[in-house]
Amino acid sequence: MRCKMPRYRLSGVLSCVVAVASCASLALIPATAQAPYKAPRTPDGKANLNGIWQALNTANWDIVGHAANFGSLPQMGAQGATPPGIGVIEGDSLPYTPAAAAKQKENYKNRLALDPEVKCYLPGVPRATYQDHPFQIVQSPDTIMFIYEYAGGVRSIPMKNPGPAPAPSWMGWSWGKWDGDTLVVDATGFNDNTWFDRAGNFHSEALHVTERYTPRSADTLMYEATIEDPKTFTRPWKMSMPLYRHVEKNAQIMEFKCVEFVEELMYGHLRKGAPQQKGKQ
Amino acid sequence: MKHRIPVTVAALAAATILMTAPAFAQGGAGVKGSANAAWKAPRGADGHADLSGTWTNATSVPVERPKELGAKEFYTPEEMAANAKKAADRAAAQAAQAEGGDLAVHYDTNQFSLTGASQKRAPSMRTSLITGPEGRVPPLLPAAQKRQAARPRSTFDSYETRPLAERCYFWPNEGPPMMPVGYNSNLQIIQGPGFVAIEQEMIHDVRIIPTDGRPHLPSNIRQWFGDARGHWEGDTLVVETTNFTDRNPFRGSSDQMKVVEKFTRSSPDSVVYEFTVTDPATWEKSWSAEIQMSKIDGGLYEYACHEGNYGMANILSGARADEAAAAAKK
């Protein structure tokens, strides 16, 4: 990423974050265009991807480029408003089939009720990568574990093909291989319950995600995901974004066990003495 | 419904839990390192003893020693053989009873590894998982008894009064300490530079254990699984966990609990897992246990507990329907 930082000195943490964020939003350059970077090695000679990583963009709000907008809850004010972003997908829009495009619009309209993230459900792939939480890669020669802070999501990725998925699942069925210094993860076996973002972008059970994690500097990875889902899209499409290492001392993934935060929403109407609210899930 | 199944399953598992067939006489299994003293654990990529792999901690050994055994910590081979036969007879009777019973309506117990025979268990001659002459959890201190008595009782009034496992917060197998439960006793260990990660299949939580010597989180930060820090003592991974909440007591513990776990690879097929629990607000003294973990094939599957927790809404709406029916009768 050849991102020019402002020449003048910005002071304070916030301006620093702003500078990095604007940098991040320009980073749709494919990994292949980068100057070759040689990553440090693990003891078995592979690129060392170990670390705590996080995206720094607004893809979880909408993977498509978007201006700032109202949030779902007026009570949340500016805190709940949708922050803007130039988007992480290749091109300006997703190649939905006409039926799928209509469904996405419905999803968006009802996103507060329908977005699985609201209920603390596992986020699926690639969404887990760019939620507002870090994830950690723990890398061993035959298995690479991706541990996501949000909802304690996990993918334990074997470095050989385990064969087809036994059943659909939230986080899918993944296996990895090395393409030079790039970790390539092939993920299938998804259910159709997860979304790509809070804007109602979605997929079917036919989802096939091919992810590429490429070291691009000591503290950044380039992430690229190719999405194939012929039931939802007319052609495969790609998203890409840099991932940043948490370099702060003693950074660690902490618990975000969010079931606790959604029980009143999901079950509050069923408590003894609660007014029965018809139709509420 | 959901709350009922695990109870029934646990009952069945408890009844069949002694049904293990392996040859116990193969030299002191259950005593650490005794299988082959000269055996040296393979190295992981990080240079430490290799604990990585998929393991089960399913066991036929009860947590606490039956009182009638007193200070007897190990069975003799003859006693083991007699116990195995008794357990097999009991399991056969149980299986016949289960046919067409409550559990069979919901599960093919063989398919889901709920029967003793279909689940791998490490052989052990221990009379209890808790070690030492007592073999039992020490009695709760008076303050701890009071604390326990004051905890809200389980009712059907609200999700808030349902057990935490039923609410998919965590299961007791996740620990620490990581206790064997009736089924789904599968876990995976991965070693990366500076970190060990332990994933429990049920209910998919991962413990990430830094081994780089960093301090614990500040004491005002409390977590369900506490805050784990590891280090290597020779070929043994030692993990100390503190910073627990006071909301998920382990056998009556307080948020002052400290758990020290030791993982030692004892053969190509096994890891010895020991733990010591200390909590001066709960017990007069520390107590310890030892559990054998056996290697199993394959990786873990997704256990999406909360996502599939139709039981919670059904339990509560069932209770509300019962109340409405009772009110209508009046």
Short mmCIF file of C-alpha atoms in Angstrom, two decimals, chain B residues 8-170:
data_model
loop_
_atom_site.label_atom_id
_atom_site.label_comp_id
_atom_site.label_asym_id
_atom_site.label_seq_id
_atom_site.Cartn_x
_atom_site.Cartn_y
_atom_site.Cartn_z
CA THR B 8 -31.54 -37.36 30.29
CA VAL B 9 -28.35 -37.77 28.35
CA ALA B 10 -26.30 -37.07 31.43
CA ALA B 11 -28.25 -39.71 33.31
CA LEU B 12 -27.63 -42.26 30.61
CA ALA B 13 -24.00 -41.28 30.32
CA ALA B 14 -23.56 -41.54 34.06
CA ALA B 15 -25.12 -44.96 34.03
CA THR B 16 -22.96 -46.22 31.20
CA ILE B 17 -19.88 -44.32 32.12
CA LEU B 18 -18.10 -47.29 33.60
CA MET B 19 -18.49 -49.27 30.42
CA THR B 20 -14.94 -49.40 29.26
CA ALA B 21 -13.28 -52.44 27.86
CA PRO B 22 -9.56 -51.70 27.43
CA ALA B 23 -6.98 -53.83 29.15
CA PHE B 24 -6.30 -51.99 32.35
CA ALA B 25 -3.57 -54.36 33.34
CA GLN B 26 -1.13 -52.80 30.89
CA GLY B 27 0.95 -51.31 33.62
CA GLY B 28 -0.34 -48.66 35.93
CA ALA B 29 -2.33 -46.45 33.58
CA GLY B 30 -3.54 -43.49 35.57
CA VAL B 31 -0.19 -42.91 37.19
CA LYS B 32 1.58 -40.07 35.46
CA GLY B 33 4.42 -41.01 33.20
CA SER B 34 4.33 -44.60 34.31
CA ALA B 35 3.45 -45.99 30.88
CA ASN B 36 7.02 -45.57 29.71
CA ALA B 37 9.41 -43.53 31.78
CA ALA B 38 11.99 -43.39 28.98
CA TRP B 39 9.50 -42.02 26.48
CA LYS B 40 10.29 -38.53 25.27
CA ALA B 41 7.51 -36.34 23.91
CA PRO B 42 7.85 -35.29 20.27
CA ARG B 43 8.68 -31.60 19.65
CA GLY B 44 6.21 -29.14 18.20
CA ALA B 45 7.32 -26.56 15.65
CA ASP B 46 7.87 -24.18 18.57
CA GLY B 47 10.47 -26.53 20.07
CA HIS B 48 8.32 -27.43 23.07
CA ALA B 49 6.76 -30.79 23.80
CA ASP B 50 4.03 -31.32 21.21
CA LEU B 51 0.56 -31.23 22.74
CA SER B 52 -1.17 -30.47 19.47
CA GLY B 53 -3.93 -32.64 18.15
CA THR B 54 -7.52 -33.60 18.77
CA TRP B 55 -8.19 -35.17 22.14
CA THR B 56 -11.00 -36.52 24.25
CA ASN B 57 -11.14 -36.32 28.02
CA ALA B 58 -14.03 -38.75 28.29
CA THR B 59 -13.48 -40.97 31.27
CA SER B 60 -15.06 -43.72 33.28
CA VAL B 61 -13.60 -42.34 36.51
CA PRO B 62 -15.96 -40.37 38.76
CA VAL B 63 -14.93 -36.88 39.89
CA GLU B 64 -15.21 -37.79 43.58
CA ARG B 65 -14.26 -41.08 45.15
CA PRO B 66 -17.09 -43.26 46.38
CA LYS B 67 -17.07 -42.81 50.18
CA GLU B 68 -16.80 -46.52 50.90
CA LEU B 69 -13.35 -46.59 49.24
CA GLY B 70 -11.85 -44.29 51.86
CA ALA B 71 -8.27 -43.36 51.01
CA LYS B 72 -7.90 -46.00 48.29
CA GLU B 73 -6.65 -44.07 45.26
CA PHE B 74 -6.23 -46.92 42.74
CA TYR B 75 -8.06 -50.13 41.94
CA THR B 76 -6.15 -53.38 41.54
CA PRO B 77 -6.23 -55.07 38.10
CA GLU B 78 -8.59 -57.71 39.53
CA GLU B 79 -10.97 -55.06 40.82
CA MET B 80 -10.82 -53.29 37.46
CA ALA B 81 -11.81 -56.47 35.64
CA ALA B 82 -14.71 -57.06 38.02
CA ASN B 83 -15.85 -53.45 37.67
CA ALA B 84 -15.67 -53.65 33.88
CA LYS B 85 -17.91 -56.71 33.88
CA LYS B 86 -20.41 -55.12 36.23
CA ALA B 87 -20.46 -51.99 34.10
CA ALA B 88 -20.94 -53.98 30.91
CA ASP B 89 -23.91 -55.83 32.43
CA ARG B 90 -25.40 -52.59 33.63
CA ALA B 91 -24.89 -50.95 30.26
CA ALA B 92 -26.54 -53.83 28.46
CA ALA B 93 -29.53 -53.55 30.76
CA GLN B 94 -29.57 -49.81 30.26
CA ALA B 95 -29.39 -50.17 26.48
CA ALA B 96 -32.34 -52.57 26.52
CA GLN B 97 -34.27 -50.11 28.63
CA ALA B 98 -33.34 -47.17 26.41
CA GLU B 99 -34.77 -48.97 23.38
CA GLY B 100 -38.00 -47.12 22.65
CA GLY B 101 -37.50 -44.96 25.73
CA ASP B 102 -37.33 -41.21 26.20
CA LEU B 103 -33.86 -40.76 24.81
CA ALA B 104 -34.35 -42.99 21.77
CA VAL B 105 -37.13 -40.68 20.61
CA HIS B 106 -34.58 -37.90 20.16
CA TYR B 107 -31.29 -39.59 19.38
CA ASP B 108 -29.78 -42.59 17.78
CA THR B 109 -27.51 -42.99 20.77
CA ASN B 110 -24.95 -45.04 18.87
CA GLN B 111 -24.72 -42.56 16.04
CA PHE B 112 -24.08 -39.66 18.38
CA SER B 113 -21.54 -41.46 20.54
CA LEU B 114 -23.78 -41.34 23.56
CA THR B 115 -23.20 -44.96 24.44
CA GLY B 116 -20.15 -45.95 26.38
CA ALA B 117 -18.92 -48.37 23.75
CA SER B 118 -18.76 -45.81 20.95
CA GLN B 119 -16.68 -43.27 22.86
CA LYS B 120 -12.95 -43.59 23.37
CA ARG B 121 -11.87 -43.41 26.98
CA ALA B 122 -8.37 -43.47 28.37
CA PRO B 123 -7.84 -46.44 30.65
CA SER B 124 -7.33 -45.43 34.26
CA MET B 125 -7.13 -47.31 37.50
CA ARG B 126 -8.02 -44.25 39.55
CA THR B 127 -10.94 -44.47 41.92
CA SER B 128 -11.62 -40.73 41.49
CA LEU B 129 -10.36 -37.87 39.34
CA ILE B 130 -9.63 -35.92 42.50
CA THR B 131 -6.26 -37.04 43.77
CA GLY B 132 -4.97 -37.49 47.31
CA PRO B 133 -6.26 -39.41 50.31
CA GLU B 134 -9.63 -37.63 50.43
CA GLY B 135 -10.47 -37.94 46.76
CA ARG B 136 -13.31 -35.47 47.21
CA VAL B 137 -13.92 -31.73 46.93
CA PRO B 138 -13.25 -30.25 50.39
CA PRO B 139 -16.33 -29.01 52.26
CA LEU B 140 -17.37 -25.42 51.53
CA LEU B 141 -16.39 -22.85 54.14
CA PRO B 142 -19.40 -21.34 55.97
CA ALA B 143 -19.15 -18.11 53.95
CA ALA B 144 -19.17 -20.10 50.71
CA GLN B 145 -22.18 -22.11 51.87
CA LYS B 146 -23.99 -18.88 52.56
CA ARG B 147 -23.03 -17.53 49.15
CA GLN B 148 -24.29 -20.68 47.46
CA ALA B 149 -27.56 -20.61 49.36
CA ALA B 150 -28.14 -17.01 48.28
CA ARG B 151 -27.79 -17.82 44.56
CA PRO B 152 -31.08 -17.58 42.66
CA ARG B 153 -32.74 -20.94 42.16
CA SER B 154 -33.48 -22.28 38.71
CA THR B 155 -37.06 -21.52 37.66
CA PHE B 156 -38.98 -21.17 34.42
CA ASP B 157 -39.89 -17.53 35.10
CA SER B 158 -37.34 -16.01 32.73
CA TYR B 159 -34.22 -16.73 30.70
CA GLU B 160 -32.38 -15.14 33.62
CA THR B 161 -33.23 -18.03 35.93
CA ARG B 162 -32.24 -20.78 33.53
CA PRO B 163 -28.84 -22.50 33.94
CA LEU B 164 -25.94 -20.80 32.14
CA ALA B 165 -25.22 -23.88 30.02
CA GLU B 166 -28.81 -23.93 28.82
CA ARG B 167 -28.40 -20.25 27.88
CA CYS B 168 -25.30 -21.20 25.83
CA TYR B 169 -22.92 -19.06 27.84
CA PHE B 170 -20.48 -21.89 28.36
#
